[in-house]
Coordinates of C-alpha atoms and ligand atoms in Angstrom, one line a residue:
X1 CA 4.9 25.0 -28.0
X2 CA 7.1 23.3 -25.3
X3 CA 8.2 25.8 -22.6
X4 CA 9.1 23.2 -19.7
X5 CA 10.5 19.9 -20.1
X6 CA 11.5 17.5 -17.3
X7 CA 13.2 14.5 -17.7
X8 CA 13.5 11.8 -14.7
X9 CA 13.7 14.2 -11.9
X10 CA 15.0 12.5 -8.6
X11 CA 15.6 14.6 -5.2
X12 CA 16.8 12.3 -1.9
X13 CA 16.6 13.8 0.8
X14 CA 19.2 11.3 2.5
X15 CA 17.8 8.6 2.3
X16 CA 14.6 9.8 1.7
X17 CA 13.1 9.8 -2.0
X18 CA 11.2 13.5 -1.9
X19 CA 10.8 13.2 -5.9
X20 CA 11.0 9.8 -7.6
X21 CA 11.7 9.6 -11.1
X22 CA 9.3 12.6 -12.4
X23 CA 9.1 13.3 -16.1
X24 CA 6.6 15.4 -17.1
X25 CA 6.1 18.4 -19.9
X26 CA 4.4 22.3 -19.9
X27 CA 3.0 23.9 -22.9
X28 CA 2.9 27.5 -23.5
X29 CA -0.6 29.5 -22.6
X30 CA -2.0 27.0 -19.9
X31 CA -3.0 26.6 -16.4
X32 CA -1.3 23.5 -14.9
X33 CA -2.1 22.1 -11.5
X34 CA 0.1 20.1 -9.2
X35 CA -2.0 17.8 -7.4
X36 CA -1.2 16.0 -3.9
X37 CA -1.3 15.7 -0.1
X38 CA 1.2 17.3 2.0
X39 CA 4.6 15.6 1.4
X40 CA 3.9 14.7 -2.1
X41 CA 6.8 16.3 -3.6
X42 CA 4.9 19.3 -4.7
X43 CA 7.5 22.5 -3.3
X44 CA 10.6 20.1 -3.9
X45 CA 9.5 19.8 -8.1
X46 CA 8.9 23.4 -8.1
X47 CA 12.1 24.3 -6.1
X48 CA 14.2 22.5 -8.2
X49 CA 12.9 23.7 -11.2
X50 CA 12.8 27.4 -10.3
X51 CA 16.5 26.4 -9.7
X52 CA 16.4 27.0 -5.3
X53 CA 17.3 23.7 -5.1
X54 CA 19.5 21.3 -7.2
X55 CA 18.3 17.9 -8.1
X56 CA 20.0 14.3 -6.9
X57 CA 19.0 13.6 -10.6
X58 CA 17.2 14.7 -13.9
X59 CA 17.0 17.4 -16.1
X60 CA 15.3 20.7 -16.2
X61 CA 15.0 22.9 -19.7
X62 CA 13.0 26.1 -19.7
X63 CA 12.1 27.4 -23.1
X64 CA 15.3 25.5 -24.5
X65 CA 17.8 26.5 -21.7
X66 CA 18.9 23.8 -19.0
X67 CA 18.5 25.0 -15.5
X68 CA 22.2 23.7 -14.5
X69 CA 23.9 24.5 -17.6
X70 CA 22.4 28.3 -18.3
X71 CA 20.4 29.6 -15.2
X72 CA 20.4 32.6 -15.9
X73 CA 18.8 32.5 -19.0
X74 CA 16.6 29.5 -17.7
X75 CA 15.4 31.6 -14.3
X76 CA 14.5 34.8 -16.7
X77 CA 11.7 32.7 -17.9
X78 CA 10.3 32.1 -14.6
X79 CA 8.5 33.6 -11.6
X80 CA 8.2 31.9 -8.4
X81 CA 6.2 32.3 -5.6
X82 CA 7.4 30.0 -3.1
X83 CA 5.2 28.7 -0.3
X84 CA 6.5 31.0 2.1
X85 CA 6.7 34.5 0.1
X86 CA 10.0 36.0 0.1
X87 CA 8.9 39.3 1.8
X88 CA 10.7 41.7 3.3
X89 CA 8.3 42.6 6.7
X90 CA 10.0 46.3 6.9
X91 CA 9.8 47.4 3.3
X92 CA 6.8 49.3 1.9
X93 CA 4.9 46.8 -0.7
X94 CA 6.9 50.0 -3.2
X95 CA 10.3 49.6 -2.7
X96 CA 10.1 45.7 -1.9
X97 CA 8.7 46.1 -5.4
X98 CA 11.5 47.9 -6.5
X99 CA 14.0 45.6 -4.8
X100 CA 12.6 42.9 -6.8
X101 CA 12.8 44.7 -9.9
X102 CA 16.6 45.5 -9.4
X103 CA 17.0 41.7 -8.6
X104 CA 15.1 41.0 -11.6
X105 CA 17.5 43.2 -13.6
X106 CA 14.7 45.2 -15.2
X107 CA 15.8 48.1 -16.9
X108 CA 15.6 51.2 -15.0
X109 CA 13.8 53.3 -17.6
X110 CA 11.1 49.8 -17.3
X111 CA 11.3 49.9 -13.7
X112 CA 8.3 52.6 -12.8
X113 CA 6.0 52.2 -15.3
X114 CA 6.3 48.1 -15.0
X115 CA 5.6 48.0 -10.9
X116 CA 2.5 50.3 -12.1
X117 CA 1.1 48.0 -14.2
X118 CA 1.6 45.1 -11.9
X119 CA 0.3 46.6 -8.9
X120 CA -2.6 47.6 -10.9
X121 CA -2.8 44.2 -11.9
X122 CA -3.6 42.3 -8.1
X123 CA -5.0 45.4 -6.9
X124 CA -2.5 46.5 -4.4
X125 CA -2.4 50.6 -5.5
X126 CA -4.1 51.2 -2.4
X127 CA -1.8 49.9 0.0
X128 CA 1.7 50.3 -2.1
X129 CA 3.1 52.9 0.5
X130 CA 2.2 50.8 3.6
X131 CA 4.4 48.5 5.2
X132 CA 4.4 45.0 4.3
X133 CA 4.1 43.7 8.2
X134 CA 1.1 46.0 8.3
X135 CA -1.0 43.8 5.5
X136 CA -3.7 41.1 6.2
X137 CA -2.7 37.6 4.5
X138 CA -4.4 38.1 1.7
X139 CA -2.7 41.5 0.4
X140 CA 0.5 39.7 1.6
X141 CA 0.0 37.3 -0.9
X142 CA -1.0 39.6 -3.9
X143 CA 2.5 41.0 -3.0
X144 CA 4.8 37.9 -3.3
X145 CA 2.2 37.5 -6.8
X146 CA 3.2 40.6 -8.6
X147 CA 7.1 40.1 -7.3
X148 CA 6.3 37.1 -9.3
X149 CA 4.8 38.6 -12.5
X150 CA 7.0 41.4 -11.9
X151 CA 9.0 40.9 -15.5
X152 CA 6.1 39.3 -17.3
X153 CA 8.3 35.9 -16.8
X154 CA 6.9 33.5 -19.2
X155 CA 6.0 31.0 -17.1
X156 CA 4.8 31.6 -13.5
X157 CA 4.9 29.2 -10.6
X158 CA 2.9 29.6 -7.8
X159 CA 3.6 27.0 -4.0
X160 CA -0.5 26.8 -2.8
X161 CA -0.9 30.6 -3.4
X162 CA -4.0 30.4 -1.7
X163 CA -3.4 28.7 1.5
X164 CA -4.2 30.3 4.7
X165 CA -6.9 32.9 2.8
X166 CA -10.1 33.5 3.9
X167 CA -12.8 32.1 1.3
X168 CA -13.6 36.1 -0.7
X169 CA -10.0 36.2 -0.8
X170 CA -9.7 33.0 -2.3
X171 CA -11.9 33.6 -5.3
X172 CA -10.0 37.0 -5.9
X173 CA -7.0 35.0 -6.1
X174 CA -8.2 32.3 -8.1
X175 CA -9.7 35.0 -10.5
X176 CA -6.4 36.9 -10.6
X177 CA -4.5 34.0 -11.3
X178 CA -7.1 33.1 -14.1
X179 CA -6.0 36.3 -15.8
X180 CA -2.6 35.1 -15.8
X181 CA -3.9 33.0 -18.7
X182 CA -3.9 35.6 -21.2
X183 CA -0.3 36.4 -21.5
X184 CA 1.6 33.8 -19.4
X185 CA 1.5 29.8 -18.6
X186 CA 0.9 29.0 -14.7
X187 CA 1.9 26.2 -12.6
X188 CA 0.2 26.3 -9.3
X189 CA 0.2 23.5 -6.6
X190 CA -2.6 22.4 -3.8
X191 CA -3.7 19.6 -1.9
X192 CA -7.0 20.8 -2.5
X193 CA -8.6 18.9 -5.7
X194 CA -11.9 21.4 -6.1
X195 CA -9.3 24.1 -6.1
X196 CA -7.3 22.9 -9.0
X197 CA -10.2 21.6 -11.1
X198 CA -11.5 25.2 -10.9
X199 CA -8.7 26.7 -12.1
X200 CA -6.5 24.5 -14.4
X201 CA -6.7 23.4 -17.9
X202 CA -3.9 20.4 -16.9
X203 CA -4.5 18.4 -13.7
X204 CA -0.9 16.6 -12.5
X205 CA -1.4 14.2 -9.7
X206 CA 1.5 13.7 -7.3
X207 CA 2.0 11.2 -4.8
X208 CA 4.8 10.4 -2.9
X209 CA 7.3 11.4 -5.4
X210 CA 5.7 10.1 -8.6
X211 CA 3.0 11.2 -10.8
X212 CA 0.3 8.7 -10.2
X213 CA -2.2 10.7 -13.1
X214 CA -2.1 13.6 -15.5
X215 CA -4.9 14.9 -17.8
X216 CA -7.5 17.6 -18.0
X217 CA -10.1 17.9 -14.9
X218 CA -12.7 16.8 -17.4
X219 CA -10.9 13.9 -18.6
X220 CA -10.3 12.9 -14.8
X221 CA -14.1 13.2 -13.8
X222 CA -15.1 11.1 -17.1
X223 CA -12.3 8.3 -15.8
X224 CA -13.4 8.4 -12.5
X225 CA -17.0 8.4 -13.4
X226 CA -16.9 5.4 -15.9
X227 CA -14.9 3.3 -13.2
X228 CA -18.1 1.0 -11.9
X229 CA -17.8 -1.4 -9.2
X230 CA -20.0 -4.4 -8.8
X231 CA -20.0 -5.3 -5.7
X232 CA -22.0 -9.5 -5.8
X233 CA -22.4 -11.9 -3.1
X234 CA -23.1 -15.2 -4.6
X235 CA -24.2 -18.6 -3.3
X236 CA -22.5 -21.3 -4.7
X237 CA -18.9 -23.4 -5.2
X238 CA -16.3 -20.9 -5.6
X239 CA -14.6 -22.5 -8.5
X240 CA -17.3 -22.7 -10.4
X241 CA -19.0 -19.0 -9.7
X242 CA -15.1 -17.9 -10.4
X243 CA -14.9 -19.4 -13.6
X244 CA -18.2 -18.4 -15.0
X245 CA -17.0 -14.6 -13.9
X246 CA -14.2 -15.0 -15.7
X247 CA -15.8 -16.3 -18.8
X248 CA -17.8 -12.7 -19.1
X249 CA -15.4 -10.8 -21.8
X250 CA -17.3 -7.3 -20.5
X251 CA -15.6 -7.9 -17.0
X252 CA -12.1 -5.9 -16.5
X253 CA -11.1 -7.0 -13.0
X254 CA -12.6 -9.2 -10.6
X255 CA -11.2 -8.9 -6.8
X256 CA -12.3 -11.4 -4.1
X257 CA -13.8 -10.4 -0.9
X258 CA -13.3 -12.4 2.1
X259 CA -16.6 -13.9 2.6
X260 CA -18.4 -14.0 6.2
X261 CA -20.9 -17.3 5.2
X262 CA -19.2 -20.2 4.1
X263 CA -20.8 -21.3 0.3
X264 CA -21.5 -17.6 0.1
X265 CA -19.2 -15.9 -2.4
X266 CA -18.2 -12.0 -1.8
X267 CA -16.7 -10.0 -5.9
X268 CA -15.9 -6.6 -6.8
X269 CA -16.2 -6.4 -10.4
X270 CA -15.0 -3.8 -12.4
X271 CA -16.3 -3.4 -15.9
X272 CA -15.4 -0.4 -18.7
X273 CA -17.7 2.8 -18.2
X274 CA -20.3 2.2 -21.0
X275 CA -21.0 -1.2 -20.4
X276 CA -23.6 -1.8 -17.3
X277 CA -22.7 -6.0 -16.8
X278 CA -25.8 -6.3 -14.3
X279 CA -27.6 -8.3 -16.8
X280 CA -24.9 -10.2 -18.4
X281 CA -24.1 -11.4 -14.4
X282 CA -27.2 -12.1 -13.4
X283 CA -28.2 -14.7 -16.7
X284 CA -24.3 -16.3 -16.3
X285 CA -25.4 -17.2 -12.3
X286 CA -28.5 -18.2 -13.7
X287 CA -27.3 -20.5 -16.1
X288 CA -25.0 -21.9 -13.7
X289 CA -27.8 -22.1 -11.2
X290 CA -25.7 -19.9 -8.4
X291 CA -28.0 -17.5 -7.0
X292 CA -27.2 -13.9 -6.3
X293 CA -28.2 -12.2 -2.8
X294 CA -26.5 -9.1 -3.4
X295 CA -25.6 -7.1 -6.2
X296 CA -25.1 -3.5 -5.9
X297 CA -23.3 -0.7 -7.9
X298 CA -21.1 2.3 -6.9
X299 CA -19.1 4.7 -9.2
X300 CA -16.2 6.4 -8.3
X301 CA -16.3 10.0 -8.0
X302 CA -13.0 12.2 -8.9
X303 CA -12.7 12.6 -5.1
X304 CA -12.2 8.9 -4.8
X305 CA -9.7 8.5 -7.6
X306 CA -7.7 11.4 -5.9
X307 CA -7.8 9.6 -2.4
X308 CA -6.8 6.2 -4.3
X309 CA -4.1 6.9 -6.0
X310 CA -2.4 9.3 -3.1
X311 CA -3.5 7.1 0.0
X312 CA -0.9 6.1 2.2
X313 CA -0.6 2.5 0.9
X314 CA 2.2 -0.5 0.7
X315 CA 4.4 0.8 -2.2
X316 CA 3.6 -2.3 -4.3
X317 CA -0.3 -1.6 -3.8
X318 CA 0.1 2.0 -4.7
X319 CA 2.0 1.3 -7.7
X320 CA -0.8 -1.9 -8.9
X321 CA -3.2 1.2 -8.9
X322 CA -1.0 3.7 -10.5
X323 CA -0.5 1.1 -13.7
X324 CA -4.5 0.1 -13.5
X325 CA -5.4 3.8 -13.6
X326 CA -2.5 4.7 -16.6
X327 CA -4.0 1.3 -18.6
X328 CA -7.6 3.0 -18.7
X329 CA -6.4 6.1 -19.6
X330 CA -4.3 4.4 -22.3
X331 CA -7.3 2.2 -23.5
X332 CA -9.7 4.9 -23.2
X333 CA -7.5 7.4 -25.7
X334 CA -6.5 4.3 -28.2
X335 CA -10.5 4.1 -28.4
X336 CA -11.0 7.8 -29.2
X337 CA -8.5 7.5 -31.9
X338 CA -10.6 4.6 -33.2
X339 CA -14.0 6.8 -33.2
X340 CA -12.3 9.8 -34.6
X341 CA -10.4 7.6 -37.0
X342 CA -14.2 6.3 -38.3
X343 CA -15.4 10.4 -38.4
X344 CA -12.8 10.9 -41.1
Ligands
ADP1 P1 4.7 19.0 -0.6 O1 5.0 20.4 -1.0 O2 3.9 18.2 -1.7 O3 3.9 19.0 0.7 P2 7.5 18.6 -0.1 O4 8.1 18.8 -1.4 O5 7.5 19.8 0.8 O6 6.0 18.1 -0.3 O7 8.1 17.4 0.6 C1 8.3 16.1 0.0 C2 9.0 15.2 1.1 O8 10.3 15.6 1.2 C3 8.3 15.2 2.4 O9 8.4 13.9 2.9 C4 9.2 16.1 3.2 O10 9.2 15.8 4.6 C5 10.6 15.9 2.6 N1 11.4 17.1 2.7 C6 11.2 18.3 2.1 N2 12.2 19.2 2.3 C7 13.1 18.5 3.0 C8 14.4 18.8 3.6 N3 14.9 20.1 3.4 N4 15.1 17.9 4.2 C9 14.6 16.7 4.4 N5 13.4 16.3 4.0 C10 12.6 17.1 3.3
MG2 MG1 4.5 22.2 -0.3

């Protein structure tokens, strides 16, 4: 089931693209992960669609209700926890909590046993008459978390919940948020990538605006760890070492180094993930009588797809990558449906 659906988000900041044409969709009962470095977009996506800010463009629906056209209905689905919690420094954690309910517009008879529950829920009992100013980070946070699943708000949306904790507090977040699983679907952001493939089903990369990948972190790590480079210095006329390259079917991309040694040619070859072309090169040079003095391979780890596709780059560079990246993905699905297709 659908429970989040947007459509060609745009945000300018001036003359500044924040978010740049985002379309993406949430189904119900998952864990999804926004993905990027600082300045990717990440709080502008979610503040737009927890309806803090408006868009320059695009469409937000939440469980069937757009966020312009019926917000109220739309924001009763949702639970934010915004990168800097909304907390009130001179409340008690209980009657912030009871603020929040009030704003919330739970009904009173709800009210008490509800904030029970909840606090019971990220473990704050303990500390539910002290004063909010008075907590260490971490309990701050579990705060601004169950004014977020105060309601049991369909989907809950959480700006780096766990930035700034110490590493125990960390995993007791991550674990809490986990739990969220059970009854509610989670969108939480982070620059950090170990982070989000610990904890989400759905892995969204952002950079600079646009969503440069999107699958599950196991899908991710079996893209990044098919990608093989070859990297080949060859001796010989380029023409000719180029056009036997190109004549190898198993080679998706070649890429020209600049060479230091004149008649020595420098190629980065990049072949699909189950094929290993070291043979297949080494017989083609051979046959063409071009030695090789260097062949060596390298895959790419899921760190080094992250740090590609959100690199500062040239635009143009970025977006070359973006479209490489999308055409495995595509190729390697259209394959899967092949296999399965022969398993019926
Ligand atoms: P992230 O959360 O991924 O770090 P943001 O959504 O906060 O990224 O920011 C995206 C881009 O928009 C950044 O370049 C940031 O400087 C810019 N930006 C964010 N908020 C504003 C604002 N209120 N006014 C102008 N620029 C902004
Ligand atoms: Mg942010």
């Amino acid at each position: 089931m659908r429970l989040l659906e947007v459509r060609n988000l745009v945000k300018k900041y001036g003359n500044h693209l924040a978010v740049d044409n985002l379309s993406f969709q949430i189904e119900k009962g998952k864990i999804y992960g926004f993905l990027g470095p600082n300045g990717a977009g990440k709080s502008t996506t979610m503040n737009i669609i927890t309806g803090y800010i408006a868009s320059t463009e695009g469409e937000v629906i939440i469980d069937g209700h757009n966020i312009l056209e019926e917000p109220e209905k739309a924001k009763k689905c949702i639970g934010y926890l915004p990168e800097q919690p909304p907390l009130y420094f001179d409340m008690t954690v209980l009657e912030y909590l009871k603020f929040a309910a009030e704003l919330k517009k739970i009904p009173k008879e709800k009210r008490d046993s509800m904030m029970e529950e909840v606090m019971e829920l990220v473990k704050i009992q303990d500390v539910k008459g002290r004063l909010i100013k008075n907590l260490s980070k971490g309990y701050r946070q579990r705060v601004g978390l169950a004014q977020a699943i105060l309601g049991y708000p369909e989907l809950i949306i959480l700006d780096e919940p766990t930035v700034g904790l110490d590493p125990k507090q960390i995993i007791e977040i991550r674990d809490l948020i986990k739990g969220l699983k059970e009854k509610h679907t989670v969108i939480l952001s982070s620059h950090i990538l170990s982070e989000v493939s610990a904890v989400c089903d759905y892995v969204l990369i952002l950079s600079h605006g646009k969503l440069v990948a999107g699958d599950t972190p196991e899908n991710l790590s079996k893209l990044a760890y098919g990608e093989k480079t070859l990297s080949l210095e060859i001796k010989g006329e380029r023409e000719k070492i180029l056009s036997a390259v190109g004549s190898l079917e198993t080679v998706e991309k070649t890429e020209e180094v600049p060479s230091e040694t004149e008649s020595v040619v420098s190629l980065k070859l990049t072949s699909s993930e189950d094929q290993d072309i070291r043979e297949e090169v080494f017989y083609k040079m051979a046959e063409i009588k071009c030695p090789i003095l260097r062949m060596d391979m390298t895959r790419l780890s899921l760190e080094d797809i992250f740090l590609e596709l959100t690199e500062d780059k040239e635009p143009e560079v970025q977006e070359k990558k973006r479209k490489f990246f999308m055409n495995r993905k595509e190729k390697k699905e259209n394959k899967e449906e092949e296999n399965n297709a022969g398993d019926l």
